[in-house]
PDB file of C-alpha atoms in Angstrom:
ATOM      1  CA  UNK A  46     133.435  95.509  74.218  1.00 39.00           C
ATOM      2  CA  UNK A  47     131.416  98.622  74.034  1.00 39.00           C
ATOM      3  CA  UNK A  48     129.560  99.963  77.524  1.00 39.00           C
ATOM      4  CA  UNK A  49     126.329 100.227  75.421  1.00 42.00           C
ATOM      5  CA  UNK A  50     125.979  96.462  74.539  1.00 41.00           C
ATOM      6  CA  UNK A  51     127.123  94.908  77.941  1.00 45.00           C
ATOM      7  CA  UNK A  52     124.204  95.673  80.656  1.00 48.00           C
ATOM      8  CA  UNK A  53     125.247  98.566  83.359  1.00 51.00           C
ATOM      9  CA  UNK A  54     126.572  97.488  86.829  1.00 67.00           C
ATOM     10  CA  UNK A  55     124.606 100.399  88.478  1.00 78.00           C
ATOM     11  CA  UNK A  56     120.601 101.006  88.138  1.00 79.00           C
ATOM     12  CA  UNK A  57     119.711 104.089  86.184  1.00 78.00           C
ATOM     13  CA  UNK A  58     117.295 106.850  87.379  1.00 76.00           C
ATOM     14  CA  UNK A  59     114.689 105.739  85.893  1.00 77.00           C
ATOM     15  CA  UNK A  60     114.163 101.651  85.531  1.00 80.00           C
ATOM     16  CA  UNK A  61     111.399 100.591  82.586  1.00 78.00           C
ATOM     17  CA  UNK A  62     110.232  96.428  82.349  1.00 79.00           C
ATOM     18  CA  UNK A  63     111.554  96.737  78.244  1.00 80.00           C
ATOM     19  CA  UNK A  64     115.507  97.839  79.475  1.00 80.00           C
ATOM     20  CA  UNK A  65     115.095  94.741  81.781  1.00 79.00           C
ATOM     21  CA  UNK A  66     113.430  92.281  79.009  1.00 78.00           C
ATOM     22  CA  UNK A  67     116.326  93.729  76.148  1.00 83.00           C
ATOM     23  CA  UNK A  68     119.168  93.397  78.660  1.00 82.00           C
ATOM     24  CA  UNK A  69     120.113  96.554  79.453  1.00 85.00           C
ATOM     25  CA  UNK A  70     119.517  96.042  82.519  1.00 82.00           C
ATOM     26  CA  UNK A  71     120.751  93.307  84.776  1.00 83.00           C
ATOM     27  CA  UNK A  72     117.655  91.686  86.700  1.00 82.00           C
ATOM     28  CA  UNK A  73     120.101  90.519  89.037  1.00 86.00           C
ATOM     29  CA  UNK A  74     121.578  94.441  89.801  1.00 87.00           C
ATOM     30  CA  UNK A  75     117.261  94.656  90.631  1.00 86.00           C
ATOM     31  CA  UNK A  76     117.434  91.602  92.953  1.00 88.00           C
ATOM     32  CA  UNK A  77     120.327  93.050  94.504  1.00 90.00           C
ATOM     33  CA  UNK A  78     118.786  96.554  95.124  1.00 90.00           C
ATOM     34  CA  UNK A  79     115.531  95.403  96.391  1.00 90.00           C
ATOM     35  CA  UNK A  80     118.237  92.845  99.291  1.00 93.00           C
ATOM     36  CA  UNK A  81     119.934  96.272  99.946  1.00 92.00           C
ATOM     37  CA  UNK A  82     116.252  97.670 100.415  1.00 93.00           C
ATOM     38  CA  UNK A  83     115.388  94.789 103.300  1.00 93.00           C
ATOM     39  CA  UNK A  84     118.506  95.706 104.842  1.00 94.00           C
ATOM     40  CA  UNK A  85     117.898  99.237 105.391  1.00 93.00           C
ATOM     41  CA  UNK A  86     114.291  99.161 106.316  1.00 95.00           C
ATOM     42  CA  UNK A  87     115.197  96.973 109.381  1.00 94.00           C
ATOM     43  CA  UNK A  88     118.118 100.118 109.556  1.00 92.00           C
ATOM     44  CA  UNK A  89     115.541 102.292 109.284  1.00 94.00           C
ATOM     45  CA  UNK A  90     113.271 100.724 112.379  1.00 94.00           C
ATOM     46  CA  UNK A  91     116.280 100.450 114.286  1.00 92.00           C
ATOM     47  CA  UNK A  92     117.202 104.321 114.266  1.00 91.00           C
ATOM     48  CA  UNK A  93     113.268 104.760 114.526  1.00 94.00           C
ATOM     49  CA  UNK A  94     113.543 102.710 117.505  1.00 93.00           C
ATOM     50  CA  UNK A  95     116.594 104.637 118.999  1.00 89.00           C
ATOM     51  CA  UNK A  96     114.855 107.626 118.445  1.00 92.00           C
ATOM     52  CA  UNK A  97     111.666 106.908 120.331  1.00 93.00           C
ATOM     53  CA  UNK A  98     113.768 105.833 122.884  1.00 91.00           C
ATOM     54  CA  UNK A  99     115.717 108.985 123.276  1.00 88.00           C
ATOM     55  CA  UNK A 100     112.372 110.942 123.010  1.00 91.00           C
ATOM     56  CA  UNK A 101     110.881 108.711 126.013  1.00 91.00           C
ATOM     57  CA  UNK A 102     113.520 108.253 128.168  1.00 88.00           C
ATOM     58  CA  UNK A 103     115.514 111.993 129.735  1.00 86.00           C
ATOM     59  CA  UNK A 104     118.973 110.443 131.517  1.00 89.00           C
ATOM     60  CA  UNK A 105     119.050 111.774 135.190  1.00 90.00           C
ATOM     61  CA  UNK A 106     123.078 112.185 134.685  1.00 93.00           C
ATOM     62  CA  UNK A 107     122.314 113.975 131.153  1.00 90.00           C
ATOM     63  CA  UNK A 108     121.800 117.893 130.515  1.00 92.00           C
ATOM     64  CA  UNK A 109     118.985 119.066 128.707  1.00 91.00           C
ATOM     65  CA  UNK A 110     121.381 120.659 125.882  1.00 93.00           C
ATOM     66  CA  UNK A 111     123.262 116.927 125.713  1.00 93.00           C
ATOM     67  CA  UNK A 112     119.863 115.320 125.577  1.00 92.00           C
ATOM     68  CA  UNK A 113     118.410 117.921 123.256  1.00 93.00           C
ATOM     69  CA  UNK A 114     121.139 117.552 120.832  1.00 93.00           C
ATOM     70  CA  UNK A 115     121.122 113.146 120.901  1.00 90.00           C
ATOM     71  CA  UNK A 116     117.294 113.489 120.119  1.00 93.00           C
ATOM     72  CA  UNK A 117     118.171 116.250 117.093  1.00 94.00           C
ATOM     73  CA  UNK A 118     121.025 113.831 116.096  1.00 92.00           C
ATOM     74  CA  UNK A 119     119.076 110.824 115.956  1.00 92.00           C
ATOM     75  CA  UNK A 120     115.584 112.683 114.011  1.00 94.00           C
ATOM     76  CA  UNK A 121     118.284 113.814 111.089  1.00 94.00           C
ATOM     77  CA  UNK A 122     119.807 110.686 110.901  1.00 91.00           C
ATOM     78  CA  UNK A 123     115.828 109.054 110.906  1.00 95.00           C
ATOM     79  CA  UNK A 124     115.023 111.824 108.559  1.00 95.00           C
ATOM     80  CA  UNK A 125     118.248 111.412 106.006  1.00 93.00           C
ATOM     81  CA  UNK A 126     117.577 107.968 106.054  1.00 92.00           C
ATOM     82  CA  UNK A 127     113.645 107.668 105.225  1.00 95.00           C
ATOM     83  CA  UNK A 128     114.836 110.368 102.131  1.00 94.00           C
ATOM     84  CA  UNK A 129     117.042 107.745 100.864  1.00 92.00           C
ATOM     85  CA  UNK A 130     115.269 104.945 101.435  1.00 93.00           C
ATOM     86  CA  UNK A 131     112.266 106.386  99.407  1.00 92.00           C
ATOM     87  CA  UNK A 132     114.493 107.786  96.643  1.00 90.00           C
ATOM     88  CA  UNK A 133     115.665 104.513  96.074  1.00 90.00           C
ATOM     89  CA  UNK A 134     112.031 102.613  96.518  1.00 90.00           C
ATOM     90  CA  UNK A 135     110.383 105.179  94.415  1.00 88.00           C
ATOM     91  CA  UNK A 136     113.134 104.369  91.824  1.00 87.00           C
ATOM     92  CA  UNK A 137     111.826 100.592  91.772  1.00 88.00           C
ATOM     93  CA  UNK A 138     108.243 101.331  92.075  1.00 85.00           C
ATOM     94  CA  UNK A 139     107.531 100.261  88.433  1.00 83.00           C
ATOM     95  CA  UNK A 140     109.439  96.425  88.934  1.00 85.00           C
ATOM     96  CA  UNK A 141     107.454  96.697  91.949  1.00 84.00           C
ATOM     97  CA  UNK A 142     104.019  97.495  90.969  1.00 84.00           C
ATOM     98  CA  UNK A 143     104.759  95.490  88.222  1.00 83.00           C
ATOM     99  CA  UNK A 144     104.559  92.157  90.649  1.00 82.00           C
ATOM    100  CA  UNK A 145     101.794  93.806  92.561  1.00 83.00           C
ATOM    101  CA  UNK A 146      99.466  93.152  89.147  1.00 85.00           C
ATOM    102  CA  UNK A 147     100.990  90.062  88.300  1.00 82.00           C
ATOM    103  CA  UNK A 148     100.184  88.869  92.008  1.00 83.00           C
ATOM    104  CA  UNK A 149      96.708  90.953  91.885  1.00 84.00           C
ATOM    105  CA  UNK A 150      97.063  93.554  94.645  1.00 81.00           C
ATOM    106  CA  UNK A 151      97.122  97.348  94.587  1.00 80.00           C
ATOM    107  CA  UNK A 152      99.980  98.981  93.471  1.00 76.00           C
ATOM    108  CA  UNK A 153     101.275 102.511  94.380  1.00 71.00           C
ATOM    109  CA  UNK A 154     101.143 105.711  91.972  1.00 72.00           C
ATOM    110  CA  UNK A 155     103.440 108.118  92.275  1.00 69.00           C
ATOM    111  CA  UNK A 156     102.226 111.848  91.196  1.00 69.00           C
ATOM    112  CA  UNK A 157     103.895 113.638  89.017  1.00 66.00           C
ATOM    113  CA  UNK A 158     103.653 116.728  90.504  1.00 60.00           C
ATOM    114  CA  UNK A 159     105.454 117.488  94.322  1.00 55.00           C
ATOM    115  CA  UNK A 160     102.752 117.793  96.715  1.00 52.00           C
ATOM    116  CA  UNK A 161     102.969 118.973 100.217  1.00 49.00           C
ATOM    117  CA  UNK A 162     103.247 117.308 103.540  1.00 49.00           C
ATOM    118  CA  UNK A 163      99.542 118.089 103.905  1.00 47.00           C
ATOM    119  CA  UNK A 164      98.608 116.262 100.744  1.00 46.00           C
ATOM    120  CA  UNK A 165      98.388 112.340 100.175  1.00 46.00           C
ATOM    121  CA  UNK A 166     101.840 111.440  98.554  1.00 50.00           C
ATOM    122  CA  UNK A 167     100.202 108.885  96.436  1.00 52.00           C
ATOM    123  CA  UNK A 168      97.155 106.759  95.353  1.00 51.00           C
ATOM    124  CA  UNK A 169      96.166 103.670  95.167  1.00 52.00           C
ATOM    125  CA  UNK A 170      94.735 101.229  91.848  1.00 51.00           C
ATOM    126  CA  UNK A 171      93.289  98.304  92.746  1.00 49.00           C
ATOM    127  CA  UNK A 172      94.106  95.553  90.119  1.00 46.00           C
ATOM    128  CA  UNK A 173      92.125  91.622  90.567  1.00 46.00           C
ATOM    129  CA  UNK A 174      93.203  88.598  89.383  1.00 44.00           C
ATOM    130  CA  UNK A 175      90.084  87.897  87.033  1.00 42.00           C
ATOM    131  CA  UNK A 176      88.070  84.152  88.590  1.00 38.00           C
ATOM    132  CA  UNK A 177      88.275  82.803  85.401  1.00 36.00           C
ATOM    133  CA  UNK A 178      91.671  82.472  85.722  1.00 37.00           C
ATOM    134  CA  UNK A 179      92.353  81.640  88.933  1.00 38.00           C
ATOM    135  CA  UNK A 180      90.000  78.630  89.567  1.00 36.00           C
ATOM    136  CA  UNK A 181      91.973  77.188  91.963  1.00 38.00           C
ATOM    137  CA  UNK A 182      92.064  79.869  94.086  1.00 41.00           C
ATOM    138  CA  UNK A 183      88.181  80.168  93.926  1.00 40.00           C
ATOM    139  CA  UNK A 184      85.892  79.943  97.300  1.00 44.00           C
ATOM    140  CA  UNK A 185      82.337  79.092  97.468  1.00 45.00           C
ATOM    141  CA  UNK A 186      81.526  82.500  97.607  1.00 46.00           C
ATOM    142  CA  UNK A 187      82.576  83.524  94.817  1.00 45.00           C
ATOM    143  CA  UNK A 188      85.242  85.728  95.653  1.00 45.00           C
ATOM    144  CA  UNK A 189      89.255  84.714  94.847  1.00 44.00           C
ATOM    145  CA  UNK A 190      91.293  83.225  97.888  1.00 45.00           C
ATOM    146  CA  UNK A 191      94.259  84.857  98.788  1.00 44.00           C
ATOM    147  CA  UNK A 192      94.063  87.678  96.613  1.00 42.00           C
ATOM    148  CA  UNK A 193      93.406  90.153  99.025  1.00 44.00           C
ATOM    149  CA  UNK A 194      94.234  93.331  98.246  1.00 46.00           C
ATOM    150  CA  UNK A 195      97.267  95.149 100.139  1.00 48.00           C
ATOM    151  CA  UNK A 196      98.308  98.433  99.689  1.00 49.00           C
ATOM    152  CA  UNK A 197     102.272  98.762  99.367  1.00 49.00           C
ATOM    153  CA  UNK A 198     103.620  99.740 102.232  1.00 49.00           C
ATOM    154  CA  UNK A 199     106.270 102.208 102.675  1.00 50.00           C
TER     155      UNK A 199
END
């Protein structure tokens, strides 16, 4: 068996919807990945947490180089850890936004072009679910029920 007909085991760079609907790649390796994604955002809050912690809190029994160095410790390991996070979000923002239509919220763009810190990292498209549609969800006012739109949030 060939590696090019059997689907990968690990998610390329760059994910498109047509290697997921021709079987390249395994929707279950995406399923997976967006799991290992819950997992580290509650990670994520957790060092956040520690870290706010450490900035709010000076130990009477602890020098100001020890407590200098737990605070620099724990913003790398915060920092690292948003980088990789993102990296791997960014890398499923098209499955994502994909189900952000489908569901009728905003989805995310990313730019192509690196922008500073300064500088909005991305913007917004607002997509509706047309009335028509979606009778169902219909209110007397004429707006849809429960398709509020939600930015993604990172």
């Amino acid at each position: 068996m060939s590696s090019l007909s059997s689907p990968s085991t690990k998610l390329p760079d760059l994910i498109k919807i047509d290697d997921i609907t021709s079987g390249k790649i395994d929707p279950s390796l995406i399923f997976n990945e967006l799991e290992r994604l819950k997992v580290e955002i509650n990670i994520l809050r957790n060092d956040m947490s520690l870290l706010v912690k450490a900035l709010a809190t000076i130990p009477p029994d602890q020098s100001q180089q020890e407590y200098y160095r737990v605070v620099v410790s724990r913003l790398k390991s915060v920092q690292t850890s948003i980088k990789d996070y993102c990296a791997k979000y960014n890398k499923l923002l098209p499955i994502i936004n994909l189900a952000q239509i489908k569901l009728g919220h905003e989805v995310e763009i990313i730019p192509q072009n690196p922008t500073g810190p300064s500088k909005p990292t991305g913007s917004r498209l607002s997509v509706k679910r047309s009335n028509s549609i979606h009778k169902s969800n219909s209110t007397n006012d004429g707006t849809n029920g429960g398709t509020v739109n939600q930015p993604i949030v990172i």
